[in-house]
mmCIF file with all atom_site columns, C-alpha atoms in Angstrom:
data_model
loop_
_atom_site.group_PDB
_atom_site.id
_atom_site.type_symbol
_atom_site.label_atom_id
_atom_site.label_alt_id
_atom_site.label_comp_id
_atom_site.label_asym_id
_atom_site.label_entity_id
_atom_site.label_seq_id
_atom_site.pdbx_PDB_ins_code
_atom_site.Cartn_x
_atom_site.Cartn_y
_atom_site.Cartn_z
_atom_site.occupancy
_atom_site.B_iso_or_equiv
_atom_site.pdbx_formal_charge
_atom_site.auth_seq_id
_atom_site.auth_comp_id
_atom_site.auth_asym_id
_atom_site.auth_atom_id
_atom_site.pdbx_PDB_model_num
ATOM 1   C CA . MET A 1 1   ? -0.714 0.823   -2.031  1.00 0.00 ? 28  MET A CA 1
ATOM 2   C CA . MET A 1 2   ? -2.436 3.364   0.721   1.00 0.00 ? 29  MET A CA 1
ATOM 3   C CA . ARG A 1 3   ? -3.345 6.601   -0.697  1.00 0.00 ? 30  ARG A CA 1
ATOM 4   C CA . SER A 1 4   ? -4.719 8.809   1.875   1.00 0.00 ? 31  SER A CA 1
ATOM 5   C CA . ARG A 1 5   ? -6.546 12.815  1.899   1.00 0.00 ? 32  ARG A CA 1
ATOM 6   C CA . GLU A 1 6   ? -3.782 14.112  4.076   1.00 0.00 ? 33  GLU A CA 1
ATOM 7   C CA . VAL A 1 7   ? -4.009 17.979  4.184   1.00 0.00 ? 34  VAL A CA 1
ATOM 8   C CA . ILE A 1 8   ? -1.425 19.189  1.435   1.00 0.00 ? 35  ILE A CA 1
ATOM 9   C CA . THR A 1 9   ? -0.167 22.770  2.434   1.00 0.00 ? 36  THR A CA 1
ATOM 10  C CA . ILE A 1 10  ? 0.795  25.411  0.297   1.00 0.00 ? 37  ILE A CA 1
ATOM 11  C CA . ALA A 1 11  ? 4.332  25.403  0.931   1.00 0.00 ? 38  ALA A CA 1
ATOM 12  C CA . GLU A 1 12  ? 4.900  21.685  -0.460  1.00 0.00 ? 39  GLU A CA 1
ATOM 13  C CA . VAL A 1 13  ? 2.611  22.987  -3.506  1.00 0.00 ? 40  VAL A CA 1
ATOM 14  C CA . GLU A 1 14  ? 5.302  25.530  -3.833  1.00 0.00 ? 41  GLU A CA 1
ATOM 15  C CA . LEU A 1 15  ? 8.301  22.598  -3.763  1.00 0.00 ? 42  LEU A CA 1
ATOM 16  C CA . HIS A 1 16  ? 6.900  20.908  -7.138  1.00 0.00 ? 43  HIS A CA 1
ATOM 17  C CA . PRO A 1 17  ? 8.466  22.486  -10.140 1.00 0.00 ? 44  PRO A CA 1
ATOM 18  C CA . VAL A 1 18  ? 5.763  23.135  -12.120 1.00 0.00 ? 45  VAL A CA 1
ATOM 19  C CA . LEU A 1 19  ? 2.724  23.698  -9.105  1.00 0.00 ? 46  LEU A CA 1
ATOM 20  C CA . SER A 1 20  ? 4.877  26.869  -7.766  1.00 0.00 ? 47  SER A CA 1
ATOM 21  C CA . GLN A 1 21  ? 3.971  28.679  -10.808 1.00 0.00 ? 48  GLN A CA 1
ATOM 22  C CA . LEU A 1 22  ? 0.709  28.520  -10.396 1.00 0.00 ? 49  LEU A CA 1
ATOM 23  C CA . PRO A 1 23  ? -1.252 31.534  -9.368  1.00 0.00 ? 50  PRO A CA 1
ATOM 24  C CA . PRO A 1 24  ? -2.425 31.206  -5.571  1.00 0.00 ? 51  PRO A CA 1
ATOM 25  C CA . GLU A 1 25  ? -6.077 30.073  -6.204  1.00 0.00 ? 52  GLU A CA 1
ATOM 26  C CA . LEU A 1 26  ? -4.710 27.416  -8.615  1.00 0.00 ? 53  LEU A CA 1
ATOM 27  C CA . LYS A 1 27  ? -1.870 26.499  -5.562  1.00 0.00 ? 54  LYS A CA 1
ATOM 28  C CA . GLN A 1 28  ? -4.844 26.372  -3.266  1.00 0.00 ? 55  GLN A CA 1
ATOM 29  C CA . ARG A 1 29  ? -7.235 24.300  -5.977  1.00 0.00 ? 56  ARG A CA 1
ATOM 30  C CA . ALA A 1 30  ? -4.113 21.771  -6.311  1.00 0.00 ? 57  ALA A CA 1
ATOM 31  C CA . ALA A 1 31  ? -3.879 21.009  -2.653  1.00 0.00 ? 58  ALA A CA 1
ATOM 32  C CA . GLU A 1 32  ? -7.653 20.530  -1.886  1.00 0.00 ? 59  GLU A CA 1
ATOM 33  C CA . ARG A 1 33  ? -7.244 18.008  -4.801  1.00 0.00 ? 60  ARG A CA 1
ATOM 34  C CA . ALA A 1 34  ? -4.144 16.677  -3.990  1.00 0.00 ? 61  ALA A CA 1
ATOM 35  C CA . ARG A 1 35  ? -3.819 12.963  -2.075  1.00 0.00 ? 62  ARG A CA 1
ATOM 36  C CA . VAL A 1 36  ? -0.775 11.568  -0.280  1.00 0.00 ? 63  VAL A CA 1
ATOM 37  C CA . VAL A 1 37  ? 0.644  7.886   -1.484  1.00 0.00 ? 64  VAL A CA 1
ATOM 38  C CA . LYS A 1 38  ? 2.664  5.662   0.730   1.00 0.00 ? 65  LYS A CA 1
ATOM 39  C CA . LEU A 1 39  ? 4.527  2.688   -0.442  1.00 0.00 ? 66  LEU A CA 1
ATOM 40  C CA . ARG A 1 40  ? 5.982  -0.378  1.182   1.00 0.00 ? 67  ARG A CA 1
ATOM 41  C CA . ARG A 1 41  ? 9.287  -1.073  -0.341  1.00 0.00 ? 68  ARG A CA 1
ATOM 42  C CA . ALA A 1 42  ? 9.180  -2.707  -3.785  1.00 0.00 ? 69  ALA A CA 1
ATOM 43  C CA . GLU A 1 43  ? 5.613  -2.090  -4.169  1.00 0.00 ? 70  GLU A CA 1
ATOM 44  C CA . PRO A 1 44  ? 4.309  -0.698  -7.692  1.00 0.00 ? 71  PRO A CA 1
ATOM 45  C CA . LEU A 1 45  ? 2.398  2.778   -8.051  1.00 0.00 ? 72  LEU A CA 1
ATOM 46  C CA . PHE A 1 46  ? 1.681  2.396   -12.300 1.00 0.00 ? 73  PHE A CA 1
ATOM 47  C CA . GLN A 1 47  ? 2.455  -0.140  -14.672 1.00 0.00 ? 74  GLN A CA 1
ATOM 48  C CA . GLN A 1 48  ? 3.024  1.010   -18.392 1.00 0.00 ? 75  GLN A CA 1
ATOM 49  C CA . GLY A 1 49  ? -0.133 1.857   -20.171 1.00 0.00 ? 76  GLY A CA 1
ATOM 50  C CA . ASP A 1 50  ? -2.255 2.751   -16.917 1.00 0.00 ? 77  ASP A CA 1
ATOM 51  C CA . PRO A 1 51  ? -4.194 6.352   -17.817 1.00 0.00 ? 78  PRO A CA 1
ATOM 52  C CA . ALA A 1 52  ? -2.004 8.806   -16.175 1.00 0.00 ? 79  ALA A CA 1
ATOM 53  C CA . ARG A 1 53  ? -4.478 10.083  -13.055 1.00 0.00 ? 80  ARG A CA 1
ATOM 54  C CA . TRP A 1 54  ? -2.716 11.576  -11.491 1.00 0.00 ? 81  TRP A CA 1
ATOM 55  C CA . ILE A 1 55  ? 1.180  13.742  -11.463 1.00 0.00 ? 82  ILE A CA 1
ATOM 56  C CA . TYR A 1 56  ? 3.851  13.300  -8.315  1.00 0.00 ? 83  TYR A CA 1
ATOM 57  C CA . PHE A 1 57  ? 6.598  14.600  -5.815  1.00 0.00 ? 84  PHE A CA 1
ATOM 58  C CA . CYS A 1 58  ? 8.388  12.330  -4.287  1.00 0.00 ? 85  CYS A CA 1
ATOM 59  C CA . ARG A 1 59  ? 7.938  13.905  -0.287  1.00 0.00 ? 86  ARG A CA 1
ATOM 60  C CA . SER A 1 60  ? 10.509 11.124  0.811   1.00 0.00 ? 87  SER A CA 1
ATOM 61  C CA . GLY A 1 61  ? 11.552 7.714   0.153   1.00 0.00 ? 88  GLY A CA 1
ATOM 62  C CA . GLN A 1 62  ? 12.626 6.690   -3.386  1.00 0.00 ? 89  GLN A CA 1
ATOM 63  C CA . VAL A 1 63  ? 11.041 5.452   -6.657  1.00 0.00 ? 90  VAL A CA 1
ATOM 64  C CA . LYS A 1 64  ? 12.307 3.763   -9.799  1.00 0.00 ? 91  LYS A CA 1
ATOM 65  C CA . LEU A 1 65  ? 10.665 4.792   -13.555 1.00 0.00 ? 92  LEU A CA 1
ATOM 66  C CA . PHE A 1 66  ? 11.347 1.608   -16.009 1.00 0.00 ? 93  PHE A CA 1
ATOM 67  C CA . ARG A 1 67  ? 10.673 -0.455  -19.087 1.00 0.00 ? 94  ARG A CA 1
ATOM 68  C CA . LEU A 1 68  ? 10.220 -4.405  -19.103 1.00 0.00 ? 95  LEU A CA 1
ATOM 69  C CA . SER A 1 69  ? 11.710 -5.757  -22.106 1.00 0.00 ? 96  SER A CA 1
ATOM 70  C CA . GLY A 1 70  ? 9.980  -8.141  -24.207 1.00 0.00 ? 97  GLY A CA 1
ATOM 71  C CA . ASP A 1 71  ? 11.909 -11.101 -22.393 1.00 0.00 ? 98  ASP A CA 1
ATOM 72  C CA . GLY A 1 72  ? 11.322 -9.983  -18.551 1.00 0.00 ? 99  GLY A CA 1
ATOM 73  C CA . ASN A 1 73  ? 13.912 -7.648  -18.482 1.00 0.00 ? 100 ASN A CA 1
ATOM 74  C CA . GLU A 1 74  ? 14.639 -4.849  -16.499 1.00 0.00 ? 101 GLU A CA 1
ATOM 75  C CA . LYS A 1 75  ? 15.565 -1.072  -17.603 1.00 0.00 ? 102 LYS A CA 1
ATOM 76  C CA . ILE A 1 76  ? 15.651 1.361   -15.659 1.00 0.00 ? 103 ILE A CA 1
ATOM 77  C CA . VAL A 1 77  ? 14.819 4.914   -17.110 1.00 0.00 ? 104 VAL A CA 1
ATOM 78  C CA . ASN A 1 78  ? 14.869 7.198   -14.067 1.00 0.00 ? 105 ASN A CA 1
ATOM 79  C CA . ILE A 1 79  ? 14.929 7.338   -10.304 1.00 0.00 ? 106 ILE A CA 1
ATOM 80  C CA . ILE A 1 80  ? 13.061 9.461   -8.381  1.00 0.00 ? 107 ILE A CA 1
ATOM 81  C CA . ASN A 1 81  ? 14.396 10.715  -4.876  1.00 0.00 ? 108 ASN A CA 1
ATOM 82  C CA . ALA A 1 82  ? 13.058 13.238  -2.241  1.00 0.00 ? 109 ALA A CA 1
ATOM 83  C CA . GLY A 1 83  ? 12.296 16.588  -3.220  1.00 0.00 ? 110 GLY A CA 1
ATOM 84  C CA . ARG A 1 84  ? 11.667 15.305  -7.096  1.00 0.00 ? 111 ARG A CA 1
ATOM 85  C CA . SER A 1 85  ? 8.816  15.426  -9.580  1.00 0.00 ? 112 SER A CA 1
ATOM 86  C CA . PHE A 1 86  ? 7.344  13.339  -12.093 1.00 0.00 ? 113 PHE A CA 1
ATOM 87  C CA . ALA A 1 87  ? 4.939  12.343  -15.159 1.00 0.00 ? 114 ALA A CA 1
ATOM 88  C CA . GLU A 1 88  ? 4.536  16.212  -15.665 1.00 0.00 ? 115 GLU A CA 1
ATOM 89  C CA . ALA A 1 89  ? 4.591  15.021  -19.306 1.00 0.00 ? 116 ALA A CA 1
ATOM 90  C CA . THR A 1 90  ? 1.452  12.749  -19.464 1.00 0.00 ? 117 THR A CA 1
ATOM 91  C CA . MET A 1 91  ? -0.533 15.979  -19.425 1.00 0.00 ? 118 MET A CA 1
ATOM 92  C CA . PHE A 1 92  ? 0.877  16.808  -22.682 1.00 0.00 ? 119 PHE A CA 1
ATOM 93  C CA . MET A 1 93  ? 0.277  13.775  -24.636 1.00 0.00 ? 120 MET A CA 1
ATOM 94  C CA . PRO A 1 94  ? -3.144 13.142  -26.878 1.00 0.00 ? 121 PRO A CA 1
ATOM 95  C CA . ARG A 1 95  ? -3.680 9.642   -24.409 1.00 0.00 ? 122 ARG A CA 1
ATOM 96  C CA . ARG A 1 96  ? -2.863 10.378  -21.127 1.00 0.00 ? 123 ARG A CA 1
ATOM 97  C CA . CYS A 1 97  ? -1.252 6.819   -20.372 1.00 0.00 ? 124 CYS A CA 1
ATOM 98  C CA . TYR A 1 98  ? 1.999  6.213   -18.243 1.00 0.00 ? 125 TYR A CA 1
ATOM 99  C CA . PRO A 1 99  ? 4.820  5.820   -21.066 1.00 0.00 ? 126 PRO A CA 1
ATOM 100 C CA . VAL A 1 100 ? 7.143  3.471   -18.339 1.00 0.00 ? 127 VAL A CA 1
ATOM 101 C CA . HIS A 1 101 ? 6.091  1.172   -15.269 1.00 0.00 ? 128 HIS A CA 1
ATOM 102 C CA . CYS A 1 102 ? 6.990  2.820   -11.464 1.00 0.00 ? 129 CYS A CA 1
ATOM 103 C CA . SER A 1 103 ? 7.846  0.741   -8.487  1.00 0.00 ? 130 SER A CA 1
ATOM 104 C CA . SER A 1 104 ? 9.031  1.831   -4.726  1.00 0.00 ? 131 SER A CA 1
ATOM 105 C CA . LEU A 1 105 ? 12.740 1.428   -4.458  1.00 0.00 ? 132 LEU A CA 1
ATOM 106 C CA . THR A 1 106 ? 12.096 2.129   -0.706  1.00 0.00 ? 133 THR A CA 1
ATOM 107 C CA . ALA A 1 107 ? 9.389  2.695   1.871   1.00 0.00 ? 134 ALA A CA 1
ATOM 108 C CA . SER A 1 108 ? 8.340  5.924   0.294   1.00 0.00 ? 135 SER A CA 1
ATOM 109 C CA . GLU A 1 109 ? 5.519  9.174   0.340   1.00 0.00 ? 136 GLU A CA 1
ATOM 110 C CA . LEU A 1 110 ? 4.213  10.385  -2.668  1.00 0.00 ? 137 LEU A CA 1
ATOM 111 C CA . ILE A 1 111 ? 1.933  13.636  -3.066  1.00 0.00 ? 138 ILE A CA 1
ATOM 112 C CA . ALA A 1 112 ? -0.342 12.504  -6.200  1.00 0.00 ? 139 ALA A CA 1
ATOM 113 C CA . TYR A 1 113 ? -2.126 16.025  -7.986  1.00 0.00 ? 140 TYR A CA 1
ATOM 114 C CA . ASP A 1 114 ? -4.843 15.918  -10.298 1.00 0.00 ? 141 ASP A CA 1
ATOM 115 C CA . ALA A 1 115 ? -3.658 15.940  -13.424 1.00 0.00 ? 142 ALA A CA 1
ATOM 116 C CA . GLU A 1 116 ? -6.627 16.198  -15.366 1.00 0.00 ? 143 GLU A CA 1
ATOM 117 C CA . ASP A 1 117 ? -7.698 19.171  -12.920 1.00 0.00 ? 144 ASP A CA 1
ATOM 118 C CA . LEU A 1 118 ? -3.692 21.083  -13.862 1.00 0.00 ? 145 LEU A CA 1
ATOM 119 C CA . VAL A 1 119 ? -4.379 20.191  -17.690 1.00 0.00 ? 146 VAL A CA 1
ATOM 120 C CA . GLN A 1 120 ? -7.598 22.631  -17.230 1.00 0.00 ? 147 GLN A CA 1
ATOM 121 C CA . ALA A 1 121 ? -5.447 25.478  -15.160 1.00 0.00 ? 148 ALA A CA 1
ATOM 122 C CA . LEU A 1 122 ? -2.796 25.080  -18.083 1.00 0.00 ? 149 LEU A CA 1
ATOM 123 C CA . LYS A 1 123 ? -5.073 25.786  -21.125 1.00 0.00 ? 150 LYS A CA 1
ATOM 124 C CA . SER A 1 124 ? -6.645 29.077  -19.091 1.00 0.00 ? 151 SER A CA 1
ATOM 125 C CA . SER A 1 125 ? -2.384 30.008  -18.966 1.00 0.00 ? 152 SER A CA 1
ATOM 126 C CA . PRO A 1 126 ? 0.013  30.228  -22.053 1.00 0.00 ? 153 PRO A CA 1
ATOM 127 C CA . GLU A 1 127 ? 2.716  31.630  -19.815 1.00 0.00 ? 154 GLU A CA 1
ATOM 128 C CA . LEU A 1 128 ? 2.095  28.295  -17.536 1.00 0.00 ? 155 LEU A CA 1
ATOM 129 C CA . CYS A 1 129 ? 2.255  26.072  -20.719 1.00 0.00 ? 156 CYS A CA 1
ATOM 130 C CA . PHE A 1 130 ? 5.408  28.032  -22.005 1.00 0.00 ? 157 PHE A CA 1
ATOM 131 C CA . TYR A 1 131 ? 7.096  27.616  -18.449 1.00 0.00 ? 158 TYR A CA 1
ATOM 132 C CA . MET A 1 132 ? 6.408  23.891  -18.246 1.00 0.00 ? 159 MET A CA 1
ATOM 133 C CA . LEU A 1 133 ? 7.353  23.199  -21.650 1.00 0.00 ? 160 LEU A CA 1
ATOM 134 C CA . GLY A 1 134 ? 10.517 24.670  -21.079 1.00 0.00 ? 161 GLY A CA 1
ATOM 135 C CA . MET A 1 135 ? 11.087 22.441  -17.980 1.00 0.00 ? 162 MET A CA 1
ATOM 136 C CA . LEU A 1 136 ? 9.945  19.603  -20.143 1.00 0.00 ? 163 LEU A CA 1
ATOM 137 C CA . SER A 1 137 ? 12.704 20.036  -22.841 1.00 0.00 ? 164 SER A CA 1
ATOM 138 C CA . ARG A 1 138 ? 15.598 20.415  -20.339 1.00 0.00 ? 165 ARG A CA 1
ATOM 139 C CA . ARG A 1 139 ? 14.854 17.477  -18.851 1.00 0.00 ? 166 ARG A CA 1
ATOM 140 C CA . LEU A 1 140 ? 14.604 16.154  -22.348 1.00 0.00 ? 167 LEU A CA 1
ATOM 141 C CA . HIS A 1 141 ? 18.065 17.311  -23.486 1.00 0.00 ? 168 HIS A CA 1
ATOM 142 C CA . GLU A 1 142 ? 19.614 15.554  -20.033 1.00 0.00 ? 169 GLU A CA 1
ATOM 143 C CA . LYS A 1 143 ? 17.949 12.258  -21.195 1.00 0.00 ? 170 LYS A CA 1
ATOM 144 C CA . ILE A 1 144 ? 19.670 13.201  -24.634 1.00 0.00 ? 171 ILE A CA 1
ATOM 145 C CA . GLY A 1 145 ? 22.724 13.526  -23.289 1.00 0.00 ? 172 GLY A CA 1
ATOM 146 C CA . GLN A 1 146 ? 22.510 10.115  -21.114 1.00 0.00 ? 173 GLN A CA 1
ATOM 147 C CA . ILE A 1 147 ? 21.600 8.340   -23.917 1.00 0.00 ? 174 ILE A CA 1
ATOM 148 C CA . GLU A 1 148 ? 24.476 9.496   -25.991 1.00 0.00 ? 175 GLU A CA 1
ATOM 149 C CA . ALA A 1 149 ? 26.420 8.832   -23.236 1.00 0.00 ? 176 ALA A CA 1
ATOM 150 C CA . LEU A 1 150 ? 25.302 4.576   -22.717 1.00 0.00 ? 177 LEU A CA 1
ATOM 151 C CA . SER A 1 151 ? 25.444 4.796   -26.834 1.00 0.00 ? 178 SER A CA 1
ATOM 152 C CA . LEU A 1 152 ? 28.838 6.464   -27.282 1.00 0.00 ? 179 LEU A CA 1
ATOM 153 C CA . GLN A 1 153 ? 30.863 5.258   -24.253 1.00 0.00 ? 180 GLN A CA 1
ATOM 154 C CA . SER A 1 154 ? 32.662 2.041   -22.922 1.00 0.00 ? 181 SER A CA 1
ATOM 155 C CA . ALA A 1 155 ? 31.542 0.487   -20.080 1.00 0.00 ? 182 ALA A CA 1
ATOM 156 C CA . GLN A 1 156 ? 34.526 1.924   -18.057 1.00 0.00 ? 183 GLN A CA 1
ATOM 157 C CA . THR A 1 157 ? 33.953 5.529   -19.588 1.00 0.00 ? 184 THR A CA 1
ATOM 158 C CA . ARG A 1 158 ? 30.435 5.204   -18.372 1.00 0.00 ? 185 ARG A CA 1
ATOM 159 C CA . ILE A 1 159 ? 30.970 4.051   -14.313 1.00 0.00 ? 186 ILE A CA 1
ATOM 160 C CA . ALA A 1 160 ? 34.081 6.881   -14.415 1.00 0.00 ? 187 ALA A CA 1
ATOM 161 C CA . ASN A 1 161 ? 31.603 9.859   -15.679 1.00 0.00 ? 188 ASN A CA 1
ATOM 162 C CA . TYR A 1 162 ? 28.851 8.045   -12.364 1.00 0.00 ? 189 TYR A CA 1
ATOM 163 C CA . LEU A 1 163 ? 31.106 8.503   -9.826  1.00 0.00 ? 190 LEU A CA 1
ATOM 164 C CA . LEU A 1 164 ? 32.465 11.990  -10.842 1.00 0.00 ? 191 LEU A CA 1
ATOM 165 C CA . SER A 1 165 ? 28.655 13.324  -11.232 1.00 0.00 ? 192 SER A CA 1
ATOM 166 C CA . GLU A 1 166 ? 28.225 11.859  -7.419  1.00 0.00 ? 193 GLU A CA 1
ATOM 167 C CA . SER A 1 167 ? 31.272 13.229  -6.622  1.00 0.00 ? 194 SER A CA 1
ATOM 168 C CA . ARG A 1 168 ? 29.775 16.505  -7.831  1.00 0.00 ? 195 ARG A CA 1
ATOM 169 C CA . LYS A 1 169 ? 26.496 16.441  -6.253  1.00 0.00 ? 196 LYS A CA 1
ATOM 170 C CA . ALA A 1 170 ? 27.552 15.767  -2.773  1.00 0.00 ? 197 ALA A CA 1
ATOM 171 C CA . GLY A 1 171 ? 30.089 19.295  -3.010  1.00 0.00 ? 198 GLY A CA 1
ATOM 172 C CA . ASN A 1 172 ? 33.106 18.152  -5.045  1.00 0.00 ? 199 ASN A CA 1
ATOM 173 C CA . THR A 1 173 ? 34.504 16.703  -1.752  1.00 0.00 ? 200 THR A CA 1
ATOM 174 C CA . GLY A 1 174 ? 35.550 13.314  -2.615  1.00 0.00 ? 201 GLY A CA 1
ATOM 175 C CA . GLU A 1 175 ? 33.317 11.794  -0.510  1.00 0.00 ? 202 GLU A CA 1
ATOM 176 C CA . PHE A 1 176 ? 30.137 10.508  -1.582  1.00 0.00 ? 203 PHE A CA 1
ATOM 177 C CA . GLU A 1 177 ? 27.219 8.410   -0.790  1.00 0.00 ? 204 GLU A CA 1
ATOM 178 C CA . LEU A 1 178 ? 25.886 6.152   -3.720  1.00 0.00 ? 205 LEU A CA 1
ATOM 179 C CA . PRO A 1 179 ? 21.920 7.064   -3.836  1.00 0.00 ? 206 PRO A CA 1
ATOM 180 C CA . ILE A 1 180 ? 20.497 3.471   -4.806  1.00 0.00 ? 207 ILE A CA 1
ATOM 181 C CA . GLY A 1 181 ? 22.495 -0.442  -4.431  1.00 0.00 ? 208 GLY A CA 1
ATOM 182 C CA . LYS A 1 182 ? 25.148 -1.376  -6.680  1.00 0.00 ? 209 LYS A CA 1
ATOM 183 C CA . LYS A 1 183 ? 23.021 -3.499  -9.020  1.00 0.00 ? 210 LYS A CA 1
ATOM 184 C CA . TYR A 1 184 ? 20.114 -0.343  -9.879  1.00 0.00 ? 211 TYR A CA 1
ATOM 185 C CA . VAL A 1 185 ? 23.863 1.879   -10.483 1.00 0.00 ? 212 VAL A CA 1
ATOM 186 C CA . ALA A 1 186 ? 24.542 -1.019  -12.460 1.00 0.00 ? 213 ALA A CA 1
ATOM 187 C CA . ASN A 1 187 ? 21.274 -1.272  -14.500 1.00 0.00 ? 214 ASN A CA 1
ATOM 188 C CA . PHE A 1 188 ? 21.029 2.420   -15.335 1.00 0.00 ? 215 PHE A CA 1
ATOM 189 C CA . LEU A 1 189 ? 24.422 2.313   -17.095 1.00 0.00 ? 216 LEU A CA 1
ATOM 190 C CA . SER A 1 190 ? 23.366 -0.567  -18.872 1.00 0.00 ? 217 SER A CA 1
ATOM 191 C CA . VAL A 1 191 ? 26.632 -2.191  -17.833 1.00 0.00 ? 218 VAL A CA 1
ATOM 192 C CA . LYS A 1 192 ? 25.945 -5.754  -15.945 1.00 0.00 ? 219 LYS A CA 1
ATOM 193 C CA . PRO A 1 193 ? 26.415 -6.222  -12.334 1.00 0.00 ? 220 PRO A CA 1
ATOM 194 C CA . GLU A 1 194 ? 29.462 -8.170  -12.528 1.00 0.00 ? 221 GLU A CA 1
ATOM 195 C CA . THR A 1 195 ? 31.228 -5.756  -14.770 1.00 0.00 ? 222 THR A CA 1
ATOM 196 C CA . PHE A 1 196 ? 30.360 -2.865  -12.451 1.00 0.00 ? 223 PHE A CA 1
ATOM 197 C CA . SER A 1 197 ? 32.237 -4.534  -9.688  1.00 0.00 ? 224 SER A CA 1
ATOM 198 C CA . ARG A 1 198 ? 35.113 -5.814  -11.661 1.00 0.00 ? 225 ARG A CA 1
ATOM 199 C CA . ALA A 1 199 ? 35.731 -2.247  -12.551 1.00 0.00 ? 226 ALA A CA 1
ATOM 200 C CA . LEU A 1 200 ? 35.184 -0.703  -9.290  1.00 0.00 ? 227 LEU A CA 1
ATOM 201 C CA . THR A 1 201 ? 37.623 -3.535  -8.227  1.00 0.00 ? 228 THR A CA 1
ATOM 202 C CA . ALA A 1 202 ? 40.385 -2.430  -10.946 1.00 0.00 ? 229 ALA A CA 1
ATOM 203 C CA . LEU A 1 203 ? 39.575 2.005   -9.626  1.00 0.00 ? 230 LEU A CA 1
ATOM 204 C CA . GLU A 1 204 ? 40.473 0.272   -5.755  1.00 0.00 ? 231 GLU A CA 1
ATOM 205 C CA . GLN A 1 205 ? 43.544 -1.435  -7.191  1.00 0.00 ? 232 GLN A CA 1
ATOM 206 C CA . ALA A 1 206 ? 44.595 1.636   -9.363  1.00 0.00 ? 233 ALA A CA 1
ATOM 207 C CA . GLY A 1 207 ? 44.663 3.831   -6.117  1.00 0.00 ? 234 GLY A CA 1
ATOM 208 C CA . ILE A 1 208 ? 41.606 5.782   -7.742  1.00 0.00 ? 235 ILE A CA 1
ATOM 209 C CA . LEU A 1 209 ? 38.963 5.056   -4.735  1.00 0.00 ? 236 LEU A CA 1
ATOM 210 C CA . SER A 1 210 ? 38.034 3.327   -2.155  1.00 0.00 ? 237 SER A CA 1
ATOM 211 C CA . THR A 1 211 ? 34.999 1.858   -1.255  1.00 0.00 ? 238 THR A CA 1
ATOM 212 C CA . ASP A 1 212 ? 32.794 0.445   2.037   1.00 0.00 ? 239 ASP A CA 1
ATOM 213 C CA . ALA A 1 213 ? 29.292 -0.966  0.971   1.00 0.00 ? 240 ALA A CA 1
ATOM 214 C CA . ARG A 1 214 ? 27.465 2.350   -1.036  1.00 0.00 ? 241 ARG A CA 1
ATOM 215 C CA . LYS A 1 215 ? 29.742 4.943   1.083   1.00 0.00 ? 242 LYS A CA 1
ATOM 216 C CA . PHE A 1 216 ? 32.859 6.260   -1.360  1.00 0.00 ? 243 PHE A CA 1
ATOM 217 C CA . VAL A 1 217 ? 36.146 8.231   -1.189  1.00 0.00 ? 244 VAL A CA 1
ATOM 218 C CA . LEU A 1 218 ? 37.904 8.994   -5.052  1.00 0.00 ? 245 LEU A CA 1
ATOM 219 C CA . THR A 1 219 ? 41.305 9.133   -3.868  1.00 0.00 ? 246 THR A CA 1
ATOM 220 C CA . ASN A 1 220 ? 42.488 9.852   -7.275  1.00 0.00 ? 247 ASN A CA 1
ATOM 221 C CA . VAL A 1 221 ? 40.313 12.153  -8.787  1.00 0.00 ? 248 VAL A CA 1
ATOM 222 C CA . PRO A 1 222 ? 42.681 13.249  -12.284 1.00 0.00 ? 249 PRO A CA 1
ATOM 223 C CA . ALA A 1 223 ? 43.712 9.502   -13.154 1.00 0.00 ? 250 ALA A CA 1
ATOM 224 C CA . LEU A 1 224 ? 39.591 9.584   -13.189 1.00 0.00 ? 251 LEU A CA 1
ATOM 225 C CA . GLU A 1 225 ? 38.945 12.299  -15.302 1.00 0.00 ? 252 GLU A CA 1
ATOM 226 C CA . ARG A 1 226 ? 41.433 11.040  -17.612 1.00 0.00 ? 253 ARG A CA 1
ATOM 227 C CA . ILE A 1 227 ? 39.042 7.748   -17.721 1.00 0.00 ? 254 ILE A CA 1
ATOM 228 C CA . ALA A 1 228 ? 35.684 9.900   -17.919 1.00 0.00 ? 255 ALA A CA 1
#
């Protein structure tokens, strides 16, 4: 991991969903204290339990947030793509530490913002605190929805919903590319990679979709919606 004091612009601070709400003088302060972190592919950023010294914005690349079971199996909690932020919730913890592990999926570049300094800014701005709590609440509701889907839906239904979701993100054209490798999608959906592969094969044989590596074309959206 390489950390540098590259100059961060106010325009970049304003890309962060929380920091964009700061008054101009605090945006400038956040920019001056920020660091650029460059990760090679599969390089760790932090481990579960590490002090949460920084919050992050993904400038480019892709990182994963994950937990490890007692037997060392990895469960992906979230995939962070370019343009997304993460770790803000740690600023509200009595003991600020990261609740998950984080490592890069691809070569990535992150902007790290000083969490302690931002906590002091939050203490002086009730409006900013409420805005941030609202944003974190929305993310929590999204996670609750994901947990419900993983616990209540069959593997086939989860996969169908995921494919429809990726299609919607791509503008409902029916053509899209998976943002992560298939084994990571399977992990995220809590299905075995071979189960995911068999489900895709069955959907292809039914004429519902066609695939070429990570590129997908939905050829029968109504049928996939019925499965979902």
